[in-house]
PDB file of C-alpha atoms in Angstrom:
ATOM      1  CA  UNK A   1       0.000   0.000   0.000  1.00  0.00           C
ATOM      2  CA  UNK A   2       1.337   3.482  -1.121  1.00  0.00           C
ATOM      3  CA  UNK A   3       1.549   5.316   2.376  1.00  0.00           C
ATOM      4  CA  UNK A   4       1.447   8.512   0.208  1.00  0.00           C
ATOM      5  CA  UNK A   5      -2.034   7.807  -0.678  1.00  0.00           C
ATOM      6  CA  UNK A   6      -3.445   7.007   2.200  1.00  0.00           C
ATOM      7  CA  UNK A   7      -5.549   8.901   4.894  1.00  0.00           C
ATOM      8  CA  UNK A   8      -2.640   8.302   7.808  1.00  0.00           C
ATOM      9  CA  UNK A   9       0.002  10.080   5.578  1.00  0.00           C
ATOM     10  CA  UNK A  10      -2.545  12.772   5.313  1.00  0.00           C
ATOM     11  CA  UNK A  11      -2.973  12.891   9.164  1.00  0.00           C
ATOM     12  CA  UNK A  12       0.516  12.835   9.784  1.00  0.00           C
ATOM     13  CA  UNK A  13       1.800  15.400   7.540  1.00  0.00           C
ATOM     14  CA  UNK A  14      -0.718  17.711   8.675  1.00  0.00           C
ATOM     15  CA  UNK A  15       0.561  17.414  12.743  1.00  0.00           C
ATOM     16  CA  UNK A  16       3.714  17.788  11.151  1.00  0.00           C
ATOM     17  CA  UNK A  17       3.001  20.871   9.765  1.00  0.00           C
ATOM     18  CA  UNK A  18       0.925  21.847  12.429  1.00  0.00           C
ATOM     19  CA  UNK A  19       3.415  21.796  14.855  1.00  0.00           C
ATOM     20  CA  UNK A  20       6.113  23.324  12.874  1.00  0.00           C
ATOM     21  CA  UNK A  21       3.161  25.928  13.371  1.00  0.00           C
ATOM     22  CA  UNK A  22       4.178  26.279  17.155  1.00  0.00           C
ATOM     23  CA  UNK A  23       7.818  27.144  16.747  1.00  0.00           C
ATOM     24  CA  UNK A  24       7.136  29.507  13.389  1.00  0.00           C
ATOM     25  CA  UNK A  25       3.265  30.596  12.128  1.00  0.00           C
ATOM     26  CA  UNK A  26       3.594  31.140   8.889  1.00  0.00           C
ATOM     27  CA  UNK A  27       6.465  29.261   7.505  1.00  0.00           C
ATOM     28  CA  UNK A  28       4.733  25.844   7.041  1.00  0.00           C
ATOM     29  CA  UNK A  29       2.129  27.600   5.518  1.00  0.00           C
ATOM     30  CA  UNK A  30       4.165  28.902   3.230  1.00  0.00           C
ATOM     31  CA  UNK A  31       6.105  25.517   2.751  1.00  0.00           C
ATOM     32  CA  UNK A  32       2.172  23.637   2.064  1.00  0.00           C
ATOM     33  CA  UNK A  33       1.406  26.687  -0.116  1.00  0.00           C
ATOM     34  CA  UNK A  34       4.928  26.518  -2.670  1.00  0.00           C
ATOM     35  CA  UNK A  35       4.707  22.840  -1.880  1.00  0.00           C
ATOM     36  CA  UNK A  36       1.269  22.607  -3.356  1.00  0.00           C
ATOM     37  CA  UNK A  37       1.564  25.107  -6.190  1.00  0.00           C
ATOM     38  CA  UNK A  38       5.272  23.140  -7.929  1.00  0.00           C
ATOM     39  CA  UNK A  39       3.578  20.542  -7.114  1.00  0.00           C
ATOM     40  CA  UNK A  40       6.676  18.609  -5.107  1.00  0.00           C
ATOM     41  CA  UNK A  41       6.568  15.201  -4.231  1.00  0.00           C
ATOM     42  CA  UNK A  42       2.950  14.963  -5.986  1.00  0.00           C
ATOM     43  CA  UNK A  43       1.420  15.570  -2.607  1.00  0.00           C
ATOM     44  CA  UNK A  44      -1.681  17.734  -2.792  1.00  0.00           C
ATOM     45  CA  UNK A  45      -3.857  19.891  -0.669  1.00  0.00           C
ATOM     46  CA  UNK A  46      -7.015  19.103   0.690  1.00  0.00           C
ATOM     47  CA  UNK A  47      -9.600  20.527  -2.591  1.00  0.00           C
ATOM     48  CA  UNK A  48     -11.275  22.819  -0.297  1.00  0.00           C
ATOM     49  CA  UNK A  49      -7.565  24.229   0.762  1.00  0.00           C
ATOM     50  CA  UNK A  50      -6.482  24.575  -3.260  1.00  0.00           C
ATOM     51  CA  UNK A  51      -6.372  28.319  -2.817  1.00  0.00           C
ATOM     52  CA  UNK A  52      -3.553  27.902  -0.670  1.00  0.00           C
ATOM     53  CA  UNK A  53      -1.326  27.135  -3.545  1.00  0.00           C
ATOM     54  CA  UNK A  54      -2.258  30.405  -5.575  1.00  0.00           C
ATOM     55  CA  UNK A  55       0.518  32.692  -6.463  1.00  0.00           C
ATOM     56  CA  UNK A  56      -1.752  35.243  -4.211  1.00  0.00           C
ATOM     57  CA  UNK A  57      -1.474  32.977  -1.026  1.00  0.00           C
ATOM     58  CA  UNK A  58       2.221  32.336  -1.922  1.00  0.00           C
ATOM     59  CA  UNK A  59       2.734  36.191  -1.852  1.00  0.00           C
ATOM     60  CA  UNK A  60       1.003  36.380   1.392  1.00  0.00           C
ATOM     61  CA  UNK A  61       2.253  33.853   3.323  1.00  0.00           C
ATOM     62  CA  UNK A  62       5.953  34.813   1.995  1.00  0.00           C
ATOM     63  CA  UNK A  63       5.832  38.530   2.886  1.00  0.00           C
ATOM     64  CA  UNK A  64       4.254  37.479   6.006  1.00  0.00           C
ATOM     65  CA  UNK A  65       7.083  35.291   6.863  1.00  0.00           C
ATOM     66  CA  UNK A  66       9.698  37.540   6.114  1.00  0.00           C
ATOM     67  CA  UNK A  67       8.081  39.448   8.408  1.00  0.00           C
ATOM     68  CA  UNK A  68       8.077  37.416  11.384  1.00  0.00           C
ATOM     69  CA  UNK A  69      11.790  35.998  10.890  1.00  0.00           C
ATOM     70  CA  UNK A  70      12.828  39.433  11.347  1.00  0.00           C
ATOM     71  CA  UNK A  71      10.411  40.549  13.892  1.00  0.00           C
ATOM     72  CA  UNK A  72      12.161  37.884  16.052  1.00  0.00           C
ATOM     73  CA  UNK A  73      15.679  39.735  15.916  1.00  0.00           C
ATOM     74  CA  UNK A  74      13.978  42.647  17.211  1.00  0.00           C
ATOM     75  CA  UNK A  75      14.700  43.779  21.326  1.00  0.00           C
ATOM     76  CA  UNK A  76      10.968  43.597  22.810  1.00  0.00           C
ATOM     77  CA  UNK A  77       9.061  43.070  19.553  1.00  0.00           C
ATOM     78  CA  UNK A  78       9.796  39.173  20.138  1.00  0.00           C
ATOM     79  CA  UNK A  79       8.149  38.847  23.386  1.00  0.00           C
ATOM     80  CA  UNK A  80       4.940  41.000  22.040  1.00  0.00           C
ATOM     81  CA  UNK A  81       4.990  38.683  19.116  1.00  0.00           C
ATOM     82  CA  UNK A  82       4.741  35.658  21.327  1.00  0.00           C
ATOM     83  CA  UNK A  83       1.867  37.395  22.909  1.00  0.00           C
ATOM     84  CA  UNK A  84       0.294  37.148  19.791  1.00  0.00           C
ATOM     85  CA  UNK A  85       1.912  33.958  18.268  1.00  0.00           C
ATOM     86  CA  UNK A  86       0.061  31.505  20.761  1.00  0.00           C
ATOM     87  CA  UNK A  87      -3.271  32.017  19.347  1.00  0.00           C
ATOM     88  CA  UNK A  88      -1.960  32.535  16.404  1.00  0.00           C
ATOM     89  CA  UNK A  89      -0.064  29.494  15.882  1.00  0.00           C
ATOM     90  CA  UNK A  90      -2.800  27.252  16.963  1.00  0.00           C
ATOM     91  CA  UNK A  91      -5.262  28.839  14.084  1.00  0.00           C
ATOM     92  CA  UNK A  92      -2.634  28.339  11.885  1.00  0.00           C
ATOM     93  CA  UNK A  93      -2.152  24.995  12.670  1.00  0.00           C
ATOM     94  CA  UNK A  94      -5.507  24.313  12.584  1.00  0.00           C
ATOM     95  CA  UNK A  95      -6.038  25.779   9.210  1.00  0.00           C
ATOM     96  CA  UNK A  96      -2.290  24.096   7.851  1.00  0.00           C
ATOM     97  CA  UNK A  97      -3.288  20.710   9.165  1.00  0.00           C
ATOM     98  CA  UNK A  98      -6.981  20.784   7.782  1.00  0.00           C
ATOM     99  CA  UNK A  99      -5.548  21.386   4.311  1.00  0.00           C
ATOM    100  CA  UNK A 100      -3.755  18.189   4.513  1.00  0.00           C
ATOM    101  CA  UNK A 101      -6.250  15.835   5.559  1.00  0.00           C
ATOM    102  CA  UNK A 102      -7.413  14.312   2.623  1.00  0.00           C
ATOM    103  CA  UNK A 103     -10.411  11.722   1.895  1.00  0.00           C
ATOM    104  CA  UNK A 104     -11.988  12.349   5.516  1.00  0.00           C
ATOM    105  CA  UNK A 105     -15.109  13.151   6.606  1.00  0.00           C
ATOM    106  CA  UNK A 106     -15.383  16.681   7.300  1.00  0.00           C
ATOM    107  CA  UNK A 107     -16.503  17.119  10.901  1.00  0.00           C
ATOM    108  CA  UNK A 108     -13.621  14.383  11.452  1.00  0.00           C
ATOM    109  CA  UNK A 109     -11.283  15.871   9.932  1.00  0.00           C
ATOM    110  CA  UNK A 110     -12.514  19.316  11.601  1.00  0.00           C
ATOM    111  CA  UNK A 111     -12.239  17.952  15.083  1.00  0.00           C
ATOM    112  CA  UNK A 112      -8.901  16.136  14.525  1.00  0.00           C
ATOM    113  CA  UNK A 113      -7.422  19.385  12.889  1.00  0.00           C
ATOM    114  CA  UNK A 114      -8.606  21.805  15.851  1.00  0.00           C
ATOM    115  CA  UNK A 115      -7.647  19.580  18.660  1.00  0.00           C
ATOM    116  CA  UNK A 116      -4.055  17.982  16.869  1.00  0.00           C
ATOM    117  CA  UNK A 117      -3.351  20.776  15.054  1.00  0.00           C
ATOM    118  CA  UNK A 118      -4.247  23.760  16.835  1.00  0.00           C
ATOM    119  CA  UNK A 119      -3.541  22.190  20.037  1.00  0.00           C
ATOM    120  CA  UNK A 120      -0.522  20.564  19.541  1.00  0.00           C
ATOM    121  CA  UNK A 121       0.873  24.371  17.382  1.00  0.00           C
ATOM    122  CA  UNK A 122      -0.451  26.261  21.024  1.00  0.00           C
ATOM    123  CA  UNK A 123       1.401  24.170  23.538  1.00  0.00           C
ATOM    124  CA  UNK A 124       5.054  24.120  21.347  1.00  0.00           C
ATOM    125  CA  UNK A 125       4.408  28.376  21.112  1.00  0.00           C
ATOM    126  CA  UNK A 126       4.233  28.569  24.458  1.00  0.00           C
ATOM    127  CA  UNK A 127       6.792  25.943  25.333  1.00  0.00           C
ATOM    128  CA  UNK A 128       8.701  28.439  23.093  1.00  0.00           C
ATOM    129  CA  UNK A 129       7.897  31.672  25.015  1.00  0.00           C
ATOM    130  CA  UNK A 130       8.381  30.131  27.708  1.00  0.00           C
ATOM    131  CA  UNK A 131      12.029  29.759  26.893  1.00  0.00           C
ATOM    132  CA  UNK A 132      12.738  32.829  25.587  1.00  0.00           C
ATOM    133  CA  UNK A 133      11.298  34.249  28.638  1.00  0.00           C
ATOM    134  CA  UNK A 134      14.048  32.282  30.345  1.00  0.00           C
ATOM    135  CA  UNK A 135      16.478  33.339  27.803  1.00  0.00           C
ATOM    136  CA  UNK A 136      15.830  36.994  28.452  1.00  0.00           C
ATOM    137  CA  UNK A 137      16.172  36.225  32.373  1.00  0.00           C
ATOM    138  CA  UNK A 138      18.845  34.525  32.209  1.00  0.00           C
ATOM    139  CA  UNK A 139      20.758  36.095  29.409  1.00  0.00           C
ATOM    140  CA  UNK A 140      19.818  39.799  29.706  1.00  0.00           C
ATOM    141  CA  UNK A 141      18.194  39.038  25.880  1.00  0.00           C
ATOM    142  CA  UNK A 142      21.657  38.300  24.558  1.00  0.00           C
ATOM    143  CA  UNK A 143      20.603  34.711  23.819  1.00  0.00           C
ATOM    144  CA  UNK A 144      16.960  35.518  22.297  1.00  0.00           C
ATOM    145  CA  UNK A 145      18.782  36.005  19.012  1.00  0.00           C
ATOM    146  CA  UNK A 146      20.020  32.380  19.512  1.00  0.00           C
ATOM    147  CA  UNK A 147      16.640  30.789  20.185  1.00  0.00           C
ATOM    148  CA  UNK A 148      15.049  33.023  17.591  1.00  0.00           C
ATOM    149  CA  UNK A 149      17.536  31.032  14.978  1.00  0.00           C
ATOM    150  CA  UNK A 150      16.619  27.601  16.347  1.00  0.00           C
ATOM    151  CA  UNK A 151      13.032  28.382  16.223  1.00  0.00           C
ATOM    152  CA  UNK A 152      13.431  29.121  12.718  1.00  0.00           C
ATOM    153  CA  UNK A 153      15.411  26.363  11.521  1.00  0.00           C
ATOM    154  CA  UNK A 154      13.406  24.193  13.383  1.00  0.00           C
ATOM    155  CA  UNK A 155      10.087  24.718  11.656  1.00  0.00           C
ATOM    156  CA  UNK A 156      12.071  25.215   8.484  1.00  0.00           C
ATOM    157  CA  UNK A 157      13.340  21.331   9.330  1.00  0.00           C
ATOM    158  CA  UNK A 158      10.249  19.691  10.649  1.00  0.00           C
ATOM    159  CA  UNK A 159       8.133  21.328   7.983  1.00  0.00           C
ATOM    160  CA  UNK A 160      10.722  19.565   5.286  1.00  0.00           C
ATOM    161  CA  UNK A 161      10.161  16.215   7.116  1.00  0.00           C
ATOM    162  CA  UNK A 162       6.356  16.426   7.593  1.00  0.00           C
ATOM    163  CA  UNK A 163       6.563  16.517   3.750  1.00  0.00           C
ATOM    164  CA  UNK A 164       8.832  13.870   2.879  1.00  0.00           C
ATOM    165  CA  UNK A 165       9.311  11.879   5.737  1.00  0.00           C
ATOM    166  CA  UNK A 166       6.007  11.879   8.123  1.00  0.00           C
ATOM    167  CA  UNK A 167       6.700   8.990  10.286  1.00  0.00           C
ATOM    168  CA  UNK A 168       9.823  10.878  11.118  1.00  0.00           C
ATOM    169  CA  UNK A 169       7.882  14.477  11.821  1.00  0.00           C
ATOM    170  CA  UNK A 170       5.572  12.397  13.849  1.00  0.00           C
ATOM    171  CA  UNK A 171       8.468  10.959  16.164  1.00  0.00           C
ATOM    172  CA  UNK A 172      10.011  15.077  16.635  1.00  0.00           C
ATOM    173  CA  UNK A 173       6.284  16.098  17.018  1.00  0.00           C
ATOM    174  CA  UNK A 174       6.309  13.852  20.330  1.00  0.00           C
ATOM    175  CA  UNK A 175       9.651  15.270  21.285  1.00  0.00           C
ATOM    176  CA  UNK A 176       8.587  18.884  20.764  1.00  0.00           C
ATOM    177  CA  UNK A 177       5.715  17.838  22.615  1.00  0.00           C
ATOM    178  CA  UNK A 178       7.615  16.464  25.254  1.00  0.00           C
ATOM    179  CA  UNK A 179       9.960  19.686  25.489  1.00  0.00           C
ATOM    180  CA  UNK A 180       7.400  22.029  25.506  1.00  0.00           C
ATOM    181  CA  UNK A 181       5.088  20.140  28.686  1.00  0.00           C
ATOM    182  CA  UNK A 182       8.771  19.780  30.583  1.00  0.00           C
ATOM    183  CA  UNK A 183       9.881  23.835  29.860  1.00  0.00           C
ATOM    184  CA  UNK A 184       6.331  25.171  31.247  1.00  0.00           C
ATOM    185  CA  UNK A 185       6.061  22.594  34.640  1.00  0.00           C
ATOM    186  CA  UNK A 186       9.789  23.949  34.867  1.00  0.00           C
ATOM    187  CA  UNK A 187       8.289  27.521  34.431  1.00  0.00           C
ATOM    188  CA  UNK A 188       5.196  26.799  36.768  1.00  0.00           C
ATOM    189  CA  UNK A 189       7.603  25.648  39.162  1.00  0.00           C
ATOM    190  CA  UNK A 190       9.681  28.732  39.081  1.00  0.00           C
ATOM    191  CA  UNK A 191       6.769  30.879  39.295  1.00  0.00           C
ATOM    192  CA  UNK A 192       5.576  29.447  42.584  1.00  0.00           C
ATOM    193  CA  UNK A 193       8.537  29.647  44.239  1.00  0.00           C
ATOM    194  CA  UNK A 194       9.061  33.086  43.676  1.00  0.00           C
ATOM    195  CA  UNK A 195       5.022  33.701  44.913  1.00  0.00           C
ATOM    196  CA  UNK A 196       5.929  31.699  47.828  1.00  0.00           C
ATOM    197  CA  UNK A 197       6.429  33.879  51.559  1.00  0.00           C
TER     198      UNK A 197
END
């Protein structure tokens, strides 16, 4: 059985991309919308999602992109952009892993995409303003720029894998999963001991 084909391949590239979501918002979309559009690795978009691979959405999604890479390198604006980000990411992951579901029903593949997706996008953003909270604590900010660059190359990365090699994506979504849950107990900790008389 061709595992491109097949509705698991669709599930898993679209958690894949999805969480890329959490460390990046709109770089995966922008990866699903060139990906879809040259047509690479004759993987497709969910039909309702087609306009995602219009040279319009391309142009969108790129200048958007551009801008958040260098809003991160940016004193201050990269902690109000993770205000923002967390809800952000977790639409966008919503909406990035909907587009890849394929041959689903639709309040399935609805659900799945809201709760995997968006879900899954939310916790890594915060697991990843979490630590650049810690960053700036720790490093006076001079290490944001550091985490800002991993951030990037990691949706860059997982968004490349979710594509080509799912089973893989799904393995670093766990990890990223597992990161993220560890960072903000860690933070949660922190946080109380500081409340604490």
């Amino acid at each position: 059985m061709d595992l491109y084909g097949t509705e698991v391949f669709s599930i898993m590239l679209g958690i894949g991309l999805a969480a890329a979501c959490g460390l990046r918002v709109f770089l995966p979309l922008l990866v699903a919308s060139l990906f879809s559009h040259f047509n690479i690795a004759g993987i497709g978009l969910n039909e309702s999602f087609a306009w995602m691979g219009s040279w319009p959405a391309m142009i969108a999604f790129g200048i958007a992109t551009c801008v958040e890479l260098l809003s991160y390198y940016i004193p201050f604006v990269d902690h109000a952009l993770d205000v923002i980000a967390v809800p952000l990411s977790s639409i966008a992951g919503t909406l990035v892993a909907m587009s890849a579901f394929m041959d689903m029903p639709s309040l399935f593949s609805c659900g799945l995409a809201l709760i995997a997706g968006g879900g899954i996008a939310g916790l890594i953003s915060t697991g990843t303003a979490a630590t650049r909270v810690a960053s700036t604590t720790t490093t006076a900010g001079l290490g944001n720029h550091m985490v800002s660059t991993a951030e990037t190359v990691g949706a860059i990365t997982l968004s490349l894998v979710a594509w080509f090699i799912p089973v893989l994506a799904i393995l670093v979504v766990l990890g990223l999963i597992f990161l993220s849950v560890r960072i903000l107990s860690k933070a949660r900790r922190t946080i109380r001991r500081s409340q604490a008389p």
